[in-house]
Amino acid sequence: MKLALALALVVAGTGGAGAQAPRIPSETVDAFHAALRNKDTAGALSLLDRGLVVFEFGAVDPTVEAYGLRHLPFDMDVAVATQWKLETRRTGGEGSERWVLSTYRVTGKHRDGTPIDQTTLETVLLRRSGEAFRIVHFHWSTSDPAFQARSQRAQKNEPRDEMRPAR
Amino acid sequence: MRLLFRLGVLAALCAYAQGFALAGHDAIDVDPALKRYAGQITALGAPDAKGEIYSFRAKRIRAETAFAPDELRGWRVTILAGARFANVFEVRGNSGDEITVTPVKGPLNGIAVKDVFVVENIPAAGAARPQ
């Protein structure tokens, strides 16, 4: 009984995407964005490796749990409220380690009605986990210096000690 | 790794508790896609005769207020840490800080005290199912 429960938890813990697990890295990236758009928290989480680290406009989420708690909800809000058009993409890597580099034109409106129109740059590193690739790293930045500055002002008070490099 | 995880959760909890401005895509100021709360499990419910757990006690991470009774009825709970990471449940109801889930997505067994979760005002029925 205990073994059965343990096996069930291991299987359950490896992913929650309702659709068939994506097989190639770019599909995993697209599925993550789709899950955010569809307000599918578990679907998005299931595409992330448990060792995920996120660099987001100068902010750091050092663990997948921190990202899920702190930034994923807001990324979902943005995904729902804006349109992301894929403009360029390059993929590479080999074996179980892959990368996907994308640029998106992000458009929409802020809550106050002012327009959003910027290019978001995305670096994604993925690692094979069983049959699927899972995301181990996101790095988002933007070509809009005003947005970048606003992001960094907003996060200057966030605790970041956990990511200080070893000395 | 365990220390890193604890530090990460602690950092996130501090950010919520102290109301720090958040950064990232959230520097884009848009309306929330849905109403949600983040929470942390403080105690597990008693198992039933089959050893299955369907309830837990929790505190809100940004705890200006507690959960109102049955405020979360029908909401979706997604576990953000631990053995049930990325698993989804449907709230049957809550009496203050005790949250009970329906059997639709199975029992909660595997959750642990200090695990964090998000509860969102959206049906769990169409959500991803654990594989």
XYZ file of C-alpha atoms in Angstrom:
298
model
C 0.000 0.000 0.000
C 2.785 2.384 0.976
C 4.706 1.453 -2.152
C 1.649 2.063 -4.314
C 1.073 5.452 -2.726
C 4.729 6.393 -3.122
C 4.677 5.405 -6.785
C 1.476 7.352 -7.330
C 2.994 10.445 -5.756
C 6.164 10.155 -7.795
C 4.183 9.866 -10.989
C 1.845 12.662 -9.984
C 4.734 14.857 -8.981
C 6.395 14.641 -12.340
C 3.743 16.508 -14.185
C 0.203 17.669 -14.333
C -0.338 18.767 -17.901
C -3.655 17.541 -19.102
C -2.594 17.355 -22.698
C -0.053 14.858 -23.899
C 3.378 15.909 -22.723
C 5.236 17.899 -25.376
C 8.151 16.053 -26.902
C 10.440 18.742 -28.306
C 11.853 21.838 -26.591
C 10.079 24.514 -28.631
C 6.761 22.748 -28.043
C 7.445 22.814 -24.326
C 8.071 26.564 -24.443
C 4.919 27.174 -26.458
C 2.918 24.928 -24.130
C 4.110 26.943 -21.141
C 2.887 30.190 -22.667
C -0.371 28.530 -23.674
C -0.899 27.266 -20.132
C -0.460 30.786 -18.775
C -2.940 32.143 -21.317
C -5.398 29.399 -20.363
C -5.030 30.143 -16.633
C -3.749 26.611 -16.171
C -1.428 26.944 -13.202
C -0.743 23.236 -12.849
C -0.214 22.853 -16.576
C 2.432 25.574 -16.512
C 4.111 24.149 -13.419
C 4.201 20.678 -14.909
C 6.470 21.935 -17.693
C 9.023 23.245 -15.218
C 11.939 21.258 -13.868
C 12.099 21.129 -10.078
C 15.515 22.786 -10.342
C 14.159 25.835 -12.170
C 15.843 29.226 -11.738
C 14.234 32.305 -13.289
C 15.866 35.623 -14.156
C 13.079 38.040 -14.962
C 13.870 41.654 -15.820
C 16.508 41.833 -13.087
C 14.551 39.808 -10.527
C 15.559 36.315 -9.478
C 13.418 33.379 -8.502
C 15.919 30.834 -7.197
C 13.529 27.902 -7.013
C 10.498 26.679 -8.861
C 8.486 27.093 -5.653
C 9.506 30.741 -5.365
C 8.594 31.353 -8.991
C 5.241 29.626 -8.583
C 4.441 31.642 -5.500
C 5.838 35.006 -6.449
C 5.845 35.612 -10.180
C 3.909 32.945 -12.056
C 0.539 34.449 -11.043
C 1.548 37.818 -12.440
C 2.977 36.277 -15.580
C -0.414 34.619 -16.019
C -2.184 37.960 -15.605
C 0.044 39.476 -18.276
C -0.367 36.497 -20.597
C -4.145 36.797 -20.371
C -4.190 40.564 -20.866
C -1.689 40.826 -23.714
C -0.907 39.282 -27.063
C 2.466 37.618 -27.600
C 3.485 37.249 -31.221
C 6.507 35.058 -31.827
C 8.901 36.994 -34.056
C 12.113 35.008 -34.072
C 13.253 31.700 -32.666
C 16.482 29.736 -32.646
C 16.964 26.359 -31.054
C 20.044 24.366 -30.243
C 21.873 22.119 -27.854
C 22.201 18.398 -28.005
C 21.273 15.299 -26.104
C 19.353 16.049 -22.957
C 20.326 19.733 -22.738
C 18.657 22.153 -25.163
C 18.011 25.859 -25.552
C 15.307 27.908 -27.194
C 15.848 31.616 -27.903
C 12.753 33.600 -28.809
C 11.674 37.173 -29.312
C 8.052 38.197 -28.986
C 6.180 41.357 -29.854
C 4.007 41.949 -26.799
C 1.035 44.249 -27.223
C -1.967 45.219 -25.179
C -3.029 47.844 -22.697
C -2.162 48.648 -19.142
C -4.962 48.887 -16.610
C -5.012 52.653 -17.130
C -5.424 52.246 -20.879
C -1.908 53.184 -21.909
C -0.580 50.933 -24.639
C 1.861 48.093 -24.200
C 4.065 47.549 -27.204
C 7.465 46.059 -26.612
C 9.772 43.275 -27.648
C 10.376 40.637 -25.010
C 13.504 38.526 -25.276
C 13.354 35.019 -23.874
C 16.084 32.491 -23.210
C 14.919 29.055 -22.167
C 17.133 26.158 -21.145
C 15.553 22.725 -21.066
C 16.539 19.318 -19.824
C 15.117 15.984 -20.854
C 13.070 14.369 -18.138
C 11.769 11.007 -19.256
C 9.898 11.444 -22.512
C 9.591 15.205 -22.268
C 11.783 18.258 -21.998
C 11.239 20.437 -18.937
C 12.314 24.019 -18.459
C 15.243 24.555 -16.089
C 15.840 28.247 -16.755
C 13.995 31.292 -18.066
C 15.610 34.626 -18.683
C 13.288 37.390 -19.814
C 14.331 40.897 -20.726
C 13.041 43.596 -22.998
C 14.198 46.010 -25.623
C 12.181 48.742 -23.903
C 14.578 50.599 -21.580
C 11.747 52.363 -19.769
C 10.095 49.047 -18.947
C 13.380 47.536 -17.855
C 14.029 50.504 -15.563
C 10.524 50.310 -14.113
C 10.940 46.602 -13.436
C 14.239 47.078 -11.702
C 12.939 49.950 -9.582
C 10.026 47.766 -8.559
C 12.167 44.856 -7.487
C 14.956 46.717 -5.731
C 13.529 45.851 -2.320
C 13.132 42.182 -3.009
C 15.348 39.881 -0.950
C 18.026 38.462 -3.222
C 20.604 37.119 -0.801
C 19.863 33.572 -1.783
C 21.413 34.099 -5.209
C 24.640 35.782 -4.164
C 27.551 33.997 -5.755
C 29.809 31.963 -3.536
C 32.973 33.795 -2.518
C 19.151 21.830 -2.261
C 16.772 21.657 0.665
C 18.321 24.827 2.102
C 17.999 26.561 -1.262
C 14.356 25.573 -1.448
C 13.695 26.881 2.058
C 15.472 30.135 1.274
C 13.490 30.523 -1.907
C 10.178 29.950 -0.187
C 11.260 32.251 2.647
C 12.140 34.985 0.175
C 8.807 34.609 -1.534
C 6.955 34.608 1.765
C 8.815 37.747 2.863
C 7.940 39.485 -0.381
C 4.271 38.704 0.123
C 4.184 39.384 3.842
C 5.908 42.723 3.585
C 4.017 43.813 0.507
C 7.125 44.501 -1.534
C 6.553 45.696 -5.030
C 6.917 42.834 -7.417
C 8.922 42.861 -10.571
C 9.084 40.987 -13.785
C 6.245 40.826 -16.223
C 4.142 42.162 -13.371
C 5.710 45.570 -13.968
C 3.078 45.598 -16.691
C 0.052 46.841 -14.801
C -2.901 44.730 -15.868
C -5.982 43.484 -14.102
C -5.655 40.088 -12.411
C -6.789 37.249 -14.654
C -8.629 35.753 -11.685
C -8.971 36.198 -7.961
C -6.379 34.206 -6.051
C -4.707 33.837 -2.701
C -1.426 32.257 -1.767
C -1.368 30.132 1.349
C 0.753 27.840 3.435
C -0.337 24.583 5.014
C -0.192 24.691 8.804
C -1.706 21.307 9.690
C -3.035 18.226 7.949
C -6.585 17.036 8.356
C -7.380 13.714 9.938
C -7.330 10.772 7.529
C -10.550 8.905 6.880
C -11.030 5.168 7.411
C -9.079 4.457 4.213
C -6.202 6.646 5.304
C -7.073 9.352 2.821
C -6.773 13.026 3.682
C -9.180 15.565 2.271
C -8.548 18.621 4.415
C -5.831 20.812 5.809
C -5.471 23.968 7.817
C -3.767 26.932 6.217
C -2.826 30.536 6.623
C -2.869 33.182 3.976
C 0.588 34.345 3.075
C -0.487 37.912 2.538
C -2.571 37.743 5.630
C -4.366 41.020 6.010
C -7.463 38.893 6.487
C -8.233 35.244 7.026
C -10.288 33.211 4.598
C -13.969 33.946 5.046
C -16.094 30.839 5.712
C -16.802 29.029 2.445
C -15.251 31.860 0.492
C -13.201 29.277 -1.373
C -16.014 26.857 -2.194
C -15.570 25.615 -5.765
C -12.145 27.226 -6.149
C -9.092 25.440 -7.515
C -6.142 24.644 -5.259
C -2.745 24.074 -6.864
C 0.082 22.843 -4.678
C 3.319 24.737 -5.331
C 5.808 22.667 -3.357
C 6.604 19.260 -1.988
C 5.542 15.822 -3.090
C 2.259 17.040 -4.588
C 3.846 19.845 -6.589
C 1.643 20.907 -9.534
C -1.286 18.815 -8.333
C -4.765 20.301 -8.443
C -7.726 19.909 -6.116
C -11.221 21.334 -5.905
C -12.330 23.070 -2.733
C -15.489 21.645 -1.236
C -15.578 24.379 1.356
C -13.676 26.113 4.082
C -14.481 27.001 7.629
C -12.097 29.797 8.275
C -8.624 28.362 7.922
C -9.624 24.715 7.400
C -9.933 23.841 3.733
C -11.677 20.674 2.598
C -11.367 19.367 -0.945
C -13.690 17.179 -2.964
C -12.680 13.647 -3.960
C -12.813 14.596 -7.656
C -9.041 14.939 -7.922
C -8.254 12.336 -5.302
C -6.988 12.678 -1.751
C -4.400 15.157 -0.581
C -2.036 12.491 0.750
C 1.538 13.611 0.316
C 1.015 17.250 1.203
C 3.006 18.456 4.188
C 3.011 21.247 6.711
C 4.784 24.314 5.261
C 3.916 23.386 1.679
C 2.701 26.462 -0.159
C -0.253 26.615 -2.516
C -2.340 28.973 -4.546
C -6.122 28.901 -4.448
C -7.823 30.469 -7.445
C -11.383 31.358 -8.276
C -11.675 29.071 -11.262
C -13.167 25.590 -11.533
C -10.746 22.740 -11.099
C -12.743 20.491 -13.398
C -10.976 21.540 -16.559
C -7.574 21.824 -14.974
C -4.663 19.597 -15.675
C -4.854 16.196 -14.073
C -1.857 14.543 -12.516
C -0.452 11.910 -14.832
